[in-house]
Amino acid sequence: MKTLRTFCLFCFGLLVLNPAFSQGEKRTAYTLKGGLAIGTQRWNAFSNRAPLFRYQGAVAVETADSDEFSIFSELGYHVRGSAVRYINLSAGATTNFLSQTFEFNNLSLSIGGKQKFGYRNAKAYYLIAIRGEYTLWTNLGKYEDQNNTYLFLPVEGLVRRFNYGVTVGGGFEWSFGELVGGVLEFSVSPDFSYQYRQPPLQNVPSPYQPGVYTDIPERQIRNLSFEISLGLRFLRIVEYID
């Protein structure tokens, strides 16, 4: 954890303090982007959940002095989670398609680097970043009535608010003019920490067999998200004159 803090402070210092020591021209890029988020989760080491399709958005600041490498910091909003989808066959041959979603609305801060390829007006790149997140709210409250009887679903009180992981990805940048351009980005964000952790529970009423009690093992939930983003990139140029 100490190494992680040191790296974050180093990258932040490069972004913020570098202009004070620059000579000549200084370039900084600001990006506003958003798009589709596909959330999955591992529950107790089993990835048997259906994907959750939601949205995400972010703003970023990036060094732009080099055509090949840059350091960036990004503040984002992401809906993490997963879903359960099933078919309910009722009397009269009626078919109902039902689903349950487990949503965690997270604020994230990422710091990392990009390696770029191509020409000045059109480039491809790949990126890697370390990421910390804070959970603002969830939708687990909608299952409170069910949990009062069965306690089979996650509960709000056991959500872990602070989480961390990495983001890796790649994308394309292109210019509309000298100061404005576009961005298309694909990324994967695995968490290293658990979004939710519940201790083992004994003698819990089964929702599937009335009158039957069962044991629930420890429940650990970890996020894995895939994102597609489209955005605008604004270039700021500052000239330093002696």
Coordinates of C-alpha atoms in Angstrom, one line a residue:
M1 CA 0.0 0.0 0.0
K2 CA 2.9 2.3 0.7
T3 CA 4.3 1.7 -2.8
L4 CA 0.9 2.5 -4.3
R5 CA 0.7 5.8 -2.4
T6 CA 4.2 6.8 -3.5
F7 CA 3.4 6.1 -7.2
C8 CA 0.2 8.1 -7.0
L9 CA 2.0 11.1 -5.5
F10 CA 4.8 10.8 -8.1
C11 CA 2.3 10.9 -11.0
F12 CA 0.3 13.7 -9.4
G13 CA 3.4 15.7 -9.0
L14 CA 4.3 15.3 -12.6
L15 CA 0.9 16.5 -13.7
V16 CA 0.6 19.4 -11.4
L17 CA 4.2 20.7 -10.8
N18 CA 5.7 20.1 -14.2
P19 CA 4.5 23.4 -15.7
A20 CA 6.5 25.3 -13.1
F21 CA 9.8 23.8 -14.5
S22 CA 8.8 23.9 -18.2
Q23 CA 10.6 26.0 -20.8
G24 CA 9.0 27.0 -24.1
E25 CA 5.7 25.3 -24.9
K26 CA 3.6 23.2 -22.5
R27 CA 0.7 21.0 -23.7
T28 CA -2.0 19.6 -21.6
A29 CA -5.0 17.6 -22.8
Y30 CA -8.4 17.4 -21.1
T31 CA -10.9 14.6 -22.0
L32 CA -14.6 14.2 -21.5
K33 CA -15.9 10.7 -22.3
G34 CA -18.7 8.3 -21.5
G35 CA -20.4 5.2 -22.8
L36 CA -21.5 1.6 -22.2
A37 CA -20.4 -0.3 -19.0
I38 CA -20.7 -4.1 -18.9
G39 CA -20.5 -5.3 -15.4
T40 CA -19.7 -8.8 -14.2
Q41 CA -19.0 -10.2 -10.7
R42 CA -17.4 -13.2 -9.1
W43 CA -19.4 -14.6 -6.2
N44 CA -17.4 -16.9 -4.1
A45 CA -14.9 -17.6 -7.0
F46 CA -17.7 -18.6 -9.4
S47 CA -18.3 -16.4 -12.4
N48 CA -21.9 -17.6 -13.0
R49 CA -23.6 -14.2 -13.0
A50 CA -25.2 -12.6 -16.0
P51 CA -23.8 -9.3 -17.2
L52 CA -25.2 -5.9 -16.1
F53 CA -25.5 -3.3 -18.9
R54 CA -25.3 0.2 -17.6
Y55 CA -23.3 3.4 -18.3
Q56 CA -20.2 5.3 -17.2
G57 CA -18.5 8.6 -17.7
A58 CA -15.2 10.3 -16.8
V59 CA -13.1 13.4 -17.1
A60 CA -9.3 13.2 -17.5
V61 CA -6.2 15.4 -17.6
E62 CA -3.1 14.2 -19.5
T63 CA 0.3 15.4 -20.3
A64 CA 0.6 16.0 -24.1
D65 CA 4.2 17.2 -24.7
S66 CA 5.3 13.9 -26.1
D67 CA 3.8 12.2 -29.2
E68 CA 4.7 8.7 -27.8
F69 CA 4.0 8.6 -24.1
S70 CA 1.8 10.5 -21.6
I71 CA 0.8 10.4 -17.9
F72 CA -2.9 10.9 -17.0
S73 CA -5.2 11.2 -14.1
E74 CA -8.9 10.4 -14.4
L75 CA -12.1 11.0 -12.3
G76 CA -15.0 8.7 -13.2
Y77 CA -18.5 7.5 -12.4
H78 CA -19.2 3.8 -13.0
V79 CA -22.1 1.4 -12.4
R80 CA -20.5 -1.9 -11.3
G81 CA -22.5 -5.1 -10.6
S82 CA -24.1 -8.1 -12.2
A83 CA -27.5 -9.6 -12.9
V84 CA -29.5 -12.8 -12.6
R85 CA -32.0 -13.6 -15.4
Y86 CA -34.4 -16.4 -15.5
I87 CA -37.7 -17.6 -17.1
N88 CA -40.8 -18.2 -14.9
L89 CA -43.3 -20.6 -16.4
S90 CA -46.7 -20.1 -14.7
A91 CA -50.1 -21.7 -15.1
G92 CA -51.7 -21.3 -18.5
A93 CA -48.4 -21.6 -20.3
T94 CA -47.6 -18.0 -19.6
T95 CA -43.8 -17.2 -19.8
N96 CA -42.3 -14.4 -17.8
F97 CA -38.8 -13.2 -18.3
L98 CA -37.5 -12.0 -14.9
S99 CA -34.3 -10.4 -13.7
Q100 CA -32.5 -9.2 -10.6
T101 CA -29.8 -6.6 -10.8
F102 CA -27.1 -5.9 -8.1
E103 CA -25.8 -2.3 -8.8
F104 CA -23.0 -0.5 -7.1
N105 CA -22.6 3.2 -8.1
N106 CA -18.9 4.0 -7.7
L107 CA -16.8 7.1 -8.0
S108 CA -13.2 6.3 -9.2
L109 CA -9.8 8.0 -9.3
S110 CA -7.2 6.5 -11.7
I111 CA -3.6 7.4 -12.4
G112 CA -1.6 5.8 -15.2
G113 CA 0.3 6.1 -18.4
K114 CA -0.4 5.7 -22.2
Q115 CA 1.9 4.5 -24.9
K116 CA 1.0 5.9 -28.3
F117 CA 1.6 5.0 -31.9
G118 CA 1.0 6.6 -35.3
Y119 CA 0.9 10.1 -36.6
R120 CA 0.2 13.4 -34.9
N121 CA -3.4 13.7 -36.1
A122 CA -4.4 10.1 -35.6
K123 CA -2.9 7.7 -33.0
A124 CA -3.6 4.3 -31.5
Y125 CA -2.6 3.8 -27.8
Y126 CA -2.7 1.3 -25.0
L127 CA -2.9 2.3 -21.3
I128 CA -2.5 0.9 -17.8
A129 CA -3.6 2.6 -14.6
I130 CA -4.0 2.0 -10.9
R131 CA -7.5 2.7 -9.6
G132 CA -9.3 3.5 -6.3
E133 CA -13.1 3.6 -5.9
Y134 CA -15.7 4.7 -3.4
T135 CA -19.2 3.3 -3.5
L136 CA -21.7 6.2 -3.4
W137 CA -24.9 4.1 -3.2
T138 CA -26.3 0.7 -4.3
N139 CA -29.7 -0.7 -5.2
L140 CA -29.6 -3.5 -2.6
G141 CA -32.3 -1.8 -0.5
K142 CA -34.9 -3.1 -3.0
Y143 CA -34.3 -6.6 -1.7
E144 CA -34.7 -5.7 2.0
D145 CA -38.2 -7.2 2.3
Q146 CA -37.0 -10.5 0.9
N147 CA -33.9 -10.6 3.1
N148 CA -36.1 -10.0 6.2
T149 CA -37.4 -13.5 5.7
Y150 CA -34.6 -15.4 3.8
L151 CA -31.4 -13.4 3.9
F152 CA -30.3 -15.0 0.6
L153 CA -29.4 -11.8 -1.2
P154 CA -26.6 -9.2 -0.5
V155 CA -27.5 -6.6 2.2
E156 CA -26.5 -2.9 2.2
G157 CA -24.7 -3.1 5.6
L158 CA -22.0 -5.5 4.3
V159 CA -21.0 -3.5 1.3
R160 CA -17.3 -2.5 1.3
R161 CA -17.2 1.2 0.3
F162 CA -13.5 1.5 -0.6
N163 CA -12.1 -0.7 -3.4
Y164 CA -9.1 -0.8 -5.6
G165 CA -7.8 -2.4 -8.8
V166 CA -6.3 -1.7 -12.2
T167 CA -7.5 -0.6 -15.6
V168 CA -6.0 -1.7 -18.8
G169 CA -7.1 -0.9 -22.3
G170 CA -6.5 0.8 -25.6
G171 CA -8.1 3.1 -28.1
F172 CA -7.7 5.7 -30.8
E173 CA -7.3 9.5 -30.8
W174 CA -7.8 11.8 -33.8
S175 CA -7.9 15.5 -34.4
F176 CA -10.8 17.7 -35.6
G177 CA -8.5 20.7 -35.6
E178 CA -5.5 22.1 -33.7
L179 CA -7.2 22.1 -30.3
V180 CA -10.1 19.6 -30.5
G181 CA -10.2 15.9 -31.2
G182 CA -12.1 12.7 -30.6
V183 CA -11.4 9.6 -28.5
L184 CA -12.6 6.0 -28.8
E185 CA -11.5 3.7 -25.9
F186 CA -12.0 0.1 -24.8
S187 CA -11.0 -0.9 -21.3
V188 CA -11.1 -3.7 -18.7
S189 CA -11.2 -2.9 -15.0
P190 CA -10.7 -5.9 -12.6
D191 CA -10.9 -5.2 -8.8
F192 CA -8.3 -6.7 -6.5
S193 CA -10.5 -6.1 -3.4
Y194 CA -13.9 -7.3 -2.5
Q195 CA -16.9 -5.1 -3.1
Y196 CA -19.0 -7.2 -0.7
R197 CA -18.0 -9.7 2.0
Q198 CA -20.5 -11.6 4.1
P199 CA -19.6 -14.1 6.9
P200 CA -21.0 -17.7 6.9
L201 CA -24.7 -17.9 8.0
Q202 CA -26.4 -20.9 9.6
N203 CA -30.0 -22.1 9.8
V204 CA -31.3 -19.7 7.2
P205 CA -34.9 -20.3 5.8
S206 CA -34.7 -21.6 2.2
P207 CA -36.8 -19.4 -0.3
Y208 CA -37.1 -22.5 -2.5
Q209 CA -38.3 -25.1 0.1
P210 CA -40.7 -23.7 2.7
G211 CA -40.0 -25.1 6.2
V212 CA -36.4 -26.1 5.3
Y213 CA -33.4 -24.4 6.8
T214 CA -30.0 -24.3 5.1
D215 CA -26.5 -22.9 5.7
I216 CA -25.0 -20.1 3.5
P217 CA -21.2 -20.1 3.1
E218 CA -19.1 -17.0 3.3
R219 CA -20.0 -14.7 0.4
Q220 CA -17.3 -12.7 -1.4
I221 CA -18.1 -10.5 -4.4
R222 CA -15.5 -9.0 -6.7
N223 CA -16.1 -6.6 -9.7
L224 CA -14.9 -7.0 -13.2
S225 CA -16.1 -4.4 -15.8
F226 CA -15.7 -3.9 -19.5
E227 CA -16.3 -0.4 -20.9
I228 CA -16.6 1.3 -24.3
S229 CA -16.1 5.1 -24.3
L230 CA -16.5 7.9 -26.8
G231 CA -15.5 11.4 -26.1
L232 CA -13.9 14.7 -26.9
R233 CA -10.3 15.7 -26.3
F234 CA -9.3 19.4 -25.8
L235 CA -5.7 20.6 -26.0
R236 CA -4.4 23.5 -24.0
I237 CA -1.1 25.1 -25.1
V238 CA 0.8 27.4 -22.8
E239 CA 4.0 29.3 -24.0
Y240 CA 6.5 30.3 -21.4
I241 CA 8.5 33.4 -22.3
D242 CA 11.7 34.4 -20.5

